Amino acid sequence: MDEAFLGDTTALRRITTYLHTLAGVIRELTSILADVRKGCDPDVFYNEIRPWFRGADSSDGKRKWVFQGIELDPTLREPTELSGPSAGQSSLIHALDVFLGVDQYSHSNFMSNKPVPMARAQTAPAVLPAPGTSGPATATFSSAPGSSSVPFLTRMQSYMPRHHRAFLRHLSSNPRPIRTLVETSGEKNLLEAYNVAVSALKVFRDEHVKIVALYILVPSKKAREAAGKSKEDSAAKGTGGTDAFQFVKGVRDQTAGALLKSGE
């Protein structure tokens, strides 16, 4: 970021090198993501592990979250923001999006009906009933696509550690974003390096689409067929409440749309 403030020939050359280095790091992340196949069976993950990850807004059975001890402290309020763990909560991936200026594309795919939640400092420990049990629907909004102005990936930042959110705000408040610098520099090598980094991020999301298809879409289809349900009954939801496959596919496609053309 300091190099961007200088903006001279030497600084632009260094940024070009940094972007190529960043692309290499993203390729390593893609390889790590692909390695999940080596030690995790899709059917075991979907049927035995994933049910424990579902938030209240992604559970088909509308299982109710029970907050043990909340009645003992009148200052505690039962949370209404109850999405499960999601890849969208990864501070690292958000940092890549924000630094490259891709977030204006990738974070606009699905909108959330939920308000950004308050800090969780005054909430009691939550215990989710065992998979297979049911309860009345919780008083939560849906995090599936809706009409709200808060994108799903933006809302997921509220689940990150406070210092991670602060770092993302620091990146996004940069008065000279890297994408703007690339667009206005007129440097062909810098533009190419930027597109190499964005392309690497797109390939990372290609792999994410494959993982979602393998670990969620295919097992979900098997489960529906076993239950005698049609394909149209319901889309496979991610643990964060979105239509899992369409969401990651949309984010991937919009990342590809962030590539800069020569002369832009």
Tab-separated table of C-alpha atoms in Angstrom:
chain	number	residue	atom	x	y	z
A	1	MET	CA	0.000	0.000	0.000
A	2	ASP	CA	2.923	2.337	0.678
A	3	GLU	CA	4.189	1.748	-2.850
A	4	ALA	CA	0.821	2.861	-4.217
A	5	PHE	CA	1.227	6.248	-2.535
A	6	LEU	CA	4.579	6.773	-4.256
A	7	GLY	CA	3.307	5.785	-7.673
A	8	ASP	CA	6.646	6.301	-9.419
A	9	THR	CA	8.211	3.922	-11.923
A	10	THR	CA	10.122	1.989	-9.273
A	11	ALA	CA	7.022	1.635	-7.100
A	12	LEU	CA	4.918	0.397	-10.012
A	13	ARG	CA	7.582	-2.154	-10.899
A	14	ARG	CA	7.599	-3.426	-7.321
A	15	ILE	CA	3.802	-3.644	-7.220
A	16	THR	CA	3.925	-5.654	-10.442
A	17	THR	CA	6.276	-8.118	-8.744
A	18	TYR	CA	4.099	-8.228	-5.619
A	19	LEU	CA	1.008	-9.050	-7.674
A	20	HIS	CA	2.768	-11.970	-9.351
A	21	THR	CA	3.842	-13.171	-5.903
A	22	LEU	CA	0.264	-12.845	-4.656
A	23	ALA	CA	-0.962	-14.909	-7.604
A	24	GLY	CA	1.450	-17.656	-6.559
A	25	VAL	CA	0.099	-17.569	-3.003
A	26	ILE	CA	-3.470	-17.870	-4.295
A	27	ARG	CA	-2.450	-20.865	-6.410
A	28	GLU	CA	-1.062	-22.482	-3.257
A	29	LEU	CA	-4.389	-21.834	-1.510
A	30	THR	CA	-6.168	-23.510	-4.418
A	31	SER	CA	-3.963	-26.578	-4.026
A	32	ILE	CA	-4.683	-26.698	-0.290
A	33	LEU	CA	-8.417	-26.430	-0.940
A	34	ALA	CA	-8.290	-29.260	-3.481
A	35	ASP	CA	-6.513	-31.488	-0.954
A	36	VAL	CA	-9.676	-31.694	1.152
A	37	ARG	CA	-10.656	-34.643	-1.055
A	38	LYS	CA	-7.793	-36.735	0.323
A	39	GLY	CA	-9.140	-37.129	3.824
A	40	CYS	CA	-12.840	-36.380	3.677
A	41	ASP	CA	-15.499	-38.612	2.133
A	42	PRO	CA	-18.373	-36.551	0.651
A	43	ASP	CA	-21.132	-38.778	2.053
A	44	VAL	CA	-19.579	-38.842	5.517
A	45	PHE	CA	-19.173	-35.070	5.474
A	46	TYR	CA	-22.718	-34.382	4.267
A	47	ASN	CA	-24.555	-36.852	6.488
A	48	GLU	CA	-22.466	-36.976	9.670
A	49	ILE	CA	-20.476	-33.740	9.953
A	50	ARG	CA	-22.312	-31.025	8.078
A	51	PRO	CA	-25.606	-31.275	10.051
A	52	TRP	CA	-23.743	-29.864	13.057
A	53	PHE	CA	-22.632	-26.847	11.010
A	54	ARG	CA	-26.071	-25.728	9.908
A	55	GLY	CA	-27.361	-22.437	11.182
A	56	ALA	CA	-30.978	-21.898	12.124
A	57	ASP	CA	-31.612	-20.340	8.715
A	58	SER	CA	-30.242	-23.301	6.749
A	59	SER	CA	-31.826	-26.201	8.619
A	60	ASP	CA	-34.623	-27.915	6.707
A	61	GLY	CA	-36.073	-29.159	9.983
A	62	LYS	CA	-36.081	-25.666	11.522
A	63	ARG	CA	-34.237	-26.935	14.585
A	64	LYS	CA	-34.325	-24.421	17.401
A	65	TRP	CA	-31.146	-23.160	19.013
A	66	VAL	CA	-31.174	-23.359	22.813
A	67	PHE	CA	-29.165	-20.759	24.725
A	68	GLN	CA	-28.332	-22.324	28.052
A	69	GLY	CA	-28.395	-19.956	31.004
A	70	ILE	CA	-29.784	-16.972	29.130
A	71	GLU	CA	-32.718	-16.801	31.525
A	72	LEU	CA	-30.320	-16.286	34.441
A	73	ASP	CA	-29.173	-12.866	33.234
A	74	PRO	CA	-31.876	-10.305	32.359
A	75	THR	CA	-29.330	-8.231	30.400
A	76	LEU	CA	-28.865	-10.990	27.814
A	77	ARG	CA	-31.006	-11.071	24.697
A	78	GLU	CA	-31.558	-14.130	22.536
A	79	PRO	CA	-29.648	-13.574	19.281
A	80	THR	CA	-31.564	-13.558	16.018
A	81	GLU	CA	-28.466	-13.826	13.804
A	82	LEU	CA	-27.895	-17.568	13.649
A	83	SER	CA	-26.176	-18.507	10.407
A	84	GLY	CA	-23.872	-21.509	10.541
A	85	PRO	CA	-20.152	-21.569	9.699
A	86	SER	CA	-19.578	-20.558	6.099
A	87	ALA	CA	-16.620	-20.168	3.761
A	88	GLY	CA	-17.902	-16.618	3.380
A	89	GLN	CA	-16.603	-15.957	6.895
A	90	SER	CA	-12.974	-16.427	5.823
A	91	SER	CA	-11.068	-13.233	6.633
A	92	LEU	CA	-8.275	-14.271	4.273
A	93	ILE	CA	-10.488	-14.536	1.197
A	94	HIS	CA	-12.212	-11.260	2.032
A	95	ALA	CA	-8.800	-9.610	2.349
A	96	LEU	CA	-7.856	-10.800	-1.137
A	97	ASP	CA	-11.143	-9.501	-2.533
A	98	VAL	CA	-10.803	-6.112	-0.866
A	99	PHE	CA	-7.116	-5.642	-1.695
A	100	LEU	CA	-7.660	-6.452	-5.365
A	101	GLY	CA	-10.865	-4.423	-5.515
A	102	VAL	CA	-12.804	-7.526	-6.515
A	103	ASP	CA	-15.258	-7.181	-3.622
A	104	GLN	CA	-17.380	-4.694	-5.575
A	105	TYR	CA	-18.086	-7.602	-7.932
A	106	SER	CA	-17.901	-10.754	-5.817
A	107	HIS	CA	-19.770	-9.335	-2.805
A	108	SER	CA	-22.809	-8.235	-4.781
A	109	ASN	CA	-24.039	-11.680	-5.813
A	110	PHE	CA	-26.649	-12.410	-3.151
A	111	MET	CA	-28.330	-9.936	-0.855
A	112	SER	CA	-29.344	-10.729	2.687
A	113	ASN	CA	-32.616	-9.978	4.431
A	114	LYS	CA	-30.790	-9.852	7.742
A	115	PRO	CA	-29.490	-6.778	9.492
A	116	VAL	CA	-25.812	-6.757	10.413
A	117	PRO	CA	-25.855	-8.126	13.972
A	118	MET	CA	-24.665	-6.333	17.074
A	119	ALA	CA	-21.481	-7.381	18.845
A	120	ARG	CA	-21.747	-10.769	20.482
A	121	ALA	CA	-20.160	-9.790	23.769
A	122	GLN	CA	-23.428	-10.181	25.667
A	123	THR	CA	-24.758	-13.417	24.255
A	124	ALA	CA	-24.901	-16.712	26.088
A	125	PRO	CA	-23.317	-19.954	24.837
A	126	ALA	CA	-25.445	-21.623	22.194
A	127	VAL	CA	-26.141	-25.331	21.995
A	128	LEU	CA	-27.649	-26.835	18.846
A	129	PRO	CA	-29.850	-29.908	19.287
A	130	ALA	CA	-28.607	-33.148	17.792
A	131	PRO	CA	-29.160	-33.610	14.055
A	132	GLY	CA	-32.492	-35.244	13.374
A	133	THR	CA	-34.317	-33.537	16.225
A	134	SER	CA	-36.705	-30.725	15.521
A	135	GLY	CA	-38.239	-27.755	17.185
A	136	PRO	CA	-40.263	-24.655	16.418
A	137	ALA	CA	-38.861	-22.228	13.904
A	138	THR	CA	-36.512	-19.675	15.361
A	139	ALA	CA	-37.193	-15.978	15.117
A	140	THR	CA	-34.603	-15.350	12.439
A	141	PHE	CA	-34.688	-13.718	9.069
A	142	SER	CA	-33.605	-15.636	5.997
A	143	SER	CA	-30.076	-15.218	4.709
A	144	ALA	CA	-31.055	-16.529	1.308
A	145	PRO	CA	-31.202	-14.050	-1.580
A	146	GLY	CA	-33.601	-11.255	-0.814
A	147	SER	CA	-34.256	-7.572	-1.295
A	148	SER	CA	-32.102	-6.122	1.475
A	149	SER	CA	-29.178	-3.850	0.717
A	150	VAL	CA	-26.686	-5.962	2.694
A	151	PRO	CA	-24.797	-8.494	0.522
A	152	PHE	CA	-24.379	-11.951	2.039
A	153	LEU	CA	-20.563	-11.815	2.015
A	154	THR	CA	-20.624	-8.402	3.670
A	155	ARG	CA	-22.929	-9.730	6.393
A	156	MET	CA	-20.587	-12.671	6.951
A	157	GLN	CA	-17.887	-10.230	8.073
A	158	SER	CA	-19.845	-9.794	11.305
A	159	TYR	CA	-18.837	-13.380	12.191
A	160	MET	CA	-15.125	-12.620	11.949
A	161	PRO	CA	-12.881	-11.698	14.880
A	162	ARG	CA	-13.022	-7.973	15.619
A	163	HIS	CA	-9.401	-7.353	14.632
A	164	HIS	CA	-9.960	-9.107	11.311
A	165	ARG	CA	-12.900	-6.825	10.567
A	166	ALA	CA	-10.751	-3.835	11.499
A	167	PHE	CA	-8.064	-4.983	9.066
A	168	LEU	CA	-10.621	-5.308	6.269
A	169	ARG	CA	-11.883	-1.801	7.010
A	170	HIS	CA	-8.286	-0.581	6.870
A	171	LEU	CA	-7.802	-2.178	3.459
A	172	SER	CA	-11.074	-0.840	2.078
A	173	SER	CA	-10.357	2.705	3.283
A	174	ASN	CA	-7.106	2.921	1.316
A	175	PRO	CA	-7.300	6.289	-0.508
A	176	ARG	CA	-5.463	4.825	-3.487
A	177	PRO	CA	-6.835	1.320	-4.124
A	178	ILE	CA	-4.653	-1.043	-6.121
A	179	ARG	CA	-7.329	-1.532	-8.785
A	180	THR	CA	-7.623	2.220	-9.372
A	181	LEU	CA	-3.842	2.497	-9.550
A	182	VAL	CA	-3.706	-0.231	-12.189
A	183	GLU	CA	-6.495	1.375	-14.209
A	184	THR	CA	-4.886	4.812	-14.239
A	185	SER	CA	-1.193	3.917	-14.482
A	186	GLY	CA	-1.111	3.037	-18.164
A	187	GLU	CA	1.488	0.365	-17.337
A	188	LYS	CA	0.900	-2.762	-19.424
A	189	ASN	CA	3.022	-5.021	-17.195
A	190	LEU	CA	1.171	-3.855	-14.095
A	191	LEU	CA	-2.191	-4.506	-15.760
A	192	GLU	CA	-1.100	-7.991	-16.780
A	193	ALA	CA	0.153	-8.759	-13.262
A	194	TYR	CA	-3.132	-7.561	-11.762
A	195	ASN	CA	-5.132	-9.768	-14.110
A	196	VAL	CA	-2.875	-12.728	-13.287
A	197	ALA	CA	-3.750	-12.274	-9.599
A	198	VAL	CA	-7.487	-11.910	-10.281
A	199	SER	CA	-7.380	-14.929	-12.604
A	200	ALA	CA	-5.725	-16.967	-9.846
A	201	LEU	CA	-8.546	-15.944	-7.506
A	202	LYS	CA	-11.077	-16.997	-10.131
A	203	VAL	CA	-9.373	-20.413	-10.417
A	204	PHE	CA	-9.509	-20.704	-6.615
A	205	ARG	CA	-13.250	-20.161	-6.846
A	206	ASP	CA	-13.475	-22.701	-9.675
A	207	GLU	CA	-12.127	-25.209	-7.179
A	208	HIS	CA	-14.591	-24.025	-4.541
A	209	VAL	CA	-17.457	-24.640	-6.988
A	210	LYS	CA	-16.183	-28.196	-7.516
A	211	ILE	CA	-15.943	-28.787	-3.763
A	212	VAL	CA	-19.488	-27.547	-3.191
A	213	ALA	CA	-20.775	-29.763	-6.004
A	214	LEU	CA	-18.933	-32.804	-4.631
A	215	TYR	CA	-19.677	-32.339	-0.921
A	216	ILE	CA	-23.099	-30.663	-0.954
A	217	LEU	CA	-24.870	-30.795	-4.312
A	218	VAL	CA	-24.359	-34.492	-5.135
A	219	PRO	CA	-25.058	-35.845	-1.600
A	220	SER	CA	-28.083	-33.539	-1.350
A	221	LYS	CA	-29.447	-34.966	-4.591
A	222	LYS	CA	-28.940	-38.497	-3.261
A	223	ALA	CA	-30.759	-37.599	-0.046
A	224	ARG	CA	-33.724	-36.124	-1.929
A	225	GLU	CA	-33.961	-39.167	-4.183
A	226	ALA	CA	-33.817	-41.501	-1.177
A	227	ALA	CA	-36.640	-39.525	0.430
A	228	GLY	CA	-38.690	-39.636	-2.765
A	229	LYS	CA	-38.491	-35.881	-3.308
A	230	SER	CA	-38.248	-34.196	-6.683
A	231	LYS	CA	-35.374	-31.979	-7.797
A	232	GLU	CA	-37.633	-28.958	-7.505
A	233	ASP	CA	-38.441	-29.502	-3.819
A	234	SER	CA	-35.584	-27.398	-2.519
A	235	ALA	CA	-32.123	-26.241	-3.485
A	236	ALA	CA	-29.172	-27.480	-1.463
A	237	LYS	CA	-28.544	-24.813	1.148
A	238	GLY	CA	-25.137	-23.808	2.415
A	239	THR	CA	-24.566	-23.667	6.160
A	240	GLY	CA	-24.912	-19.886	5.876
A	241	GLY	CA	-28.414	-20.205	4.419
A	242	THR	CA	-27.773	-19.513	0.727
A	243	ASP	CA	-28.455	-21.695	-2.305
A	244	ALA	CA	-24.987	-23.210	-1.994
A	245	PHE	CA	-24.124	-24.077	-5.586
A	246	GLN	CA	-25.682	-21.039	-7.245
A	247	PHE	CA	-24.031	-18.767	-4.697
A	248	VAL	CA	-20.444	-19.975	-5.156
A	249	LYS	CA	-20.939	-20.204	-8.919
A	250	GLY	CA	-22.215	-16.629	-8.992
A	251	VAL	CA	-19.289	-15.345	-6.922
A	252	ARG	CA	-16.873	-17.191	-9.229
A	253	ASP	CA	-18.460	-15.720	-12.351
A	254	GLN	CA	-18.445	-12.216	-10.930
A	255	THR	CA	-14.786	-12.559	-9.956
A	256	ALA	CA	-14.039	-13.343	-13.599
A	257	GLY	CA	-15.944	-10.173	-14.477
A	258	ALA	CA	-13.463	-8.140	-12.424
A	259	LEU	CA	-10.652	-8.701	-14.938
A	260	LEU	CA	-9.469	-5.458	-16.514
A	261	LYS	CA	-9.280	-5.051	-20.254
A	262	SER	CA	-6.372	-3.348	-21.906
A	263	GLY	CA	-7.155	0.328	-22.268
A	264	GLU	CA	-9.668	0.485	-19.379
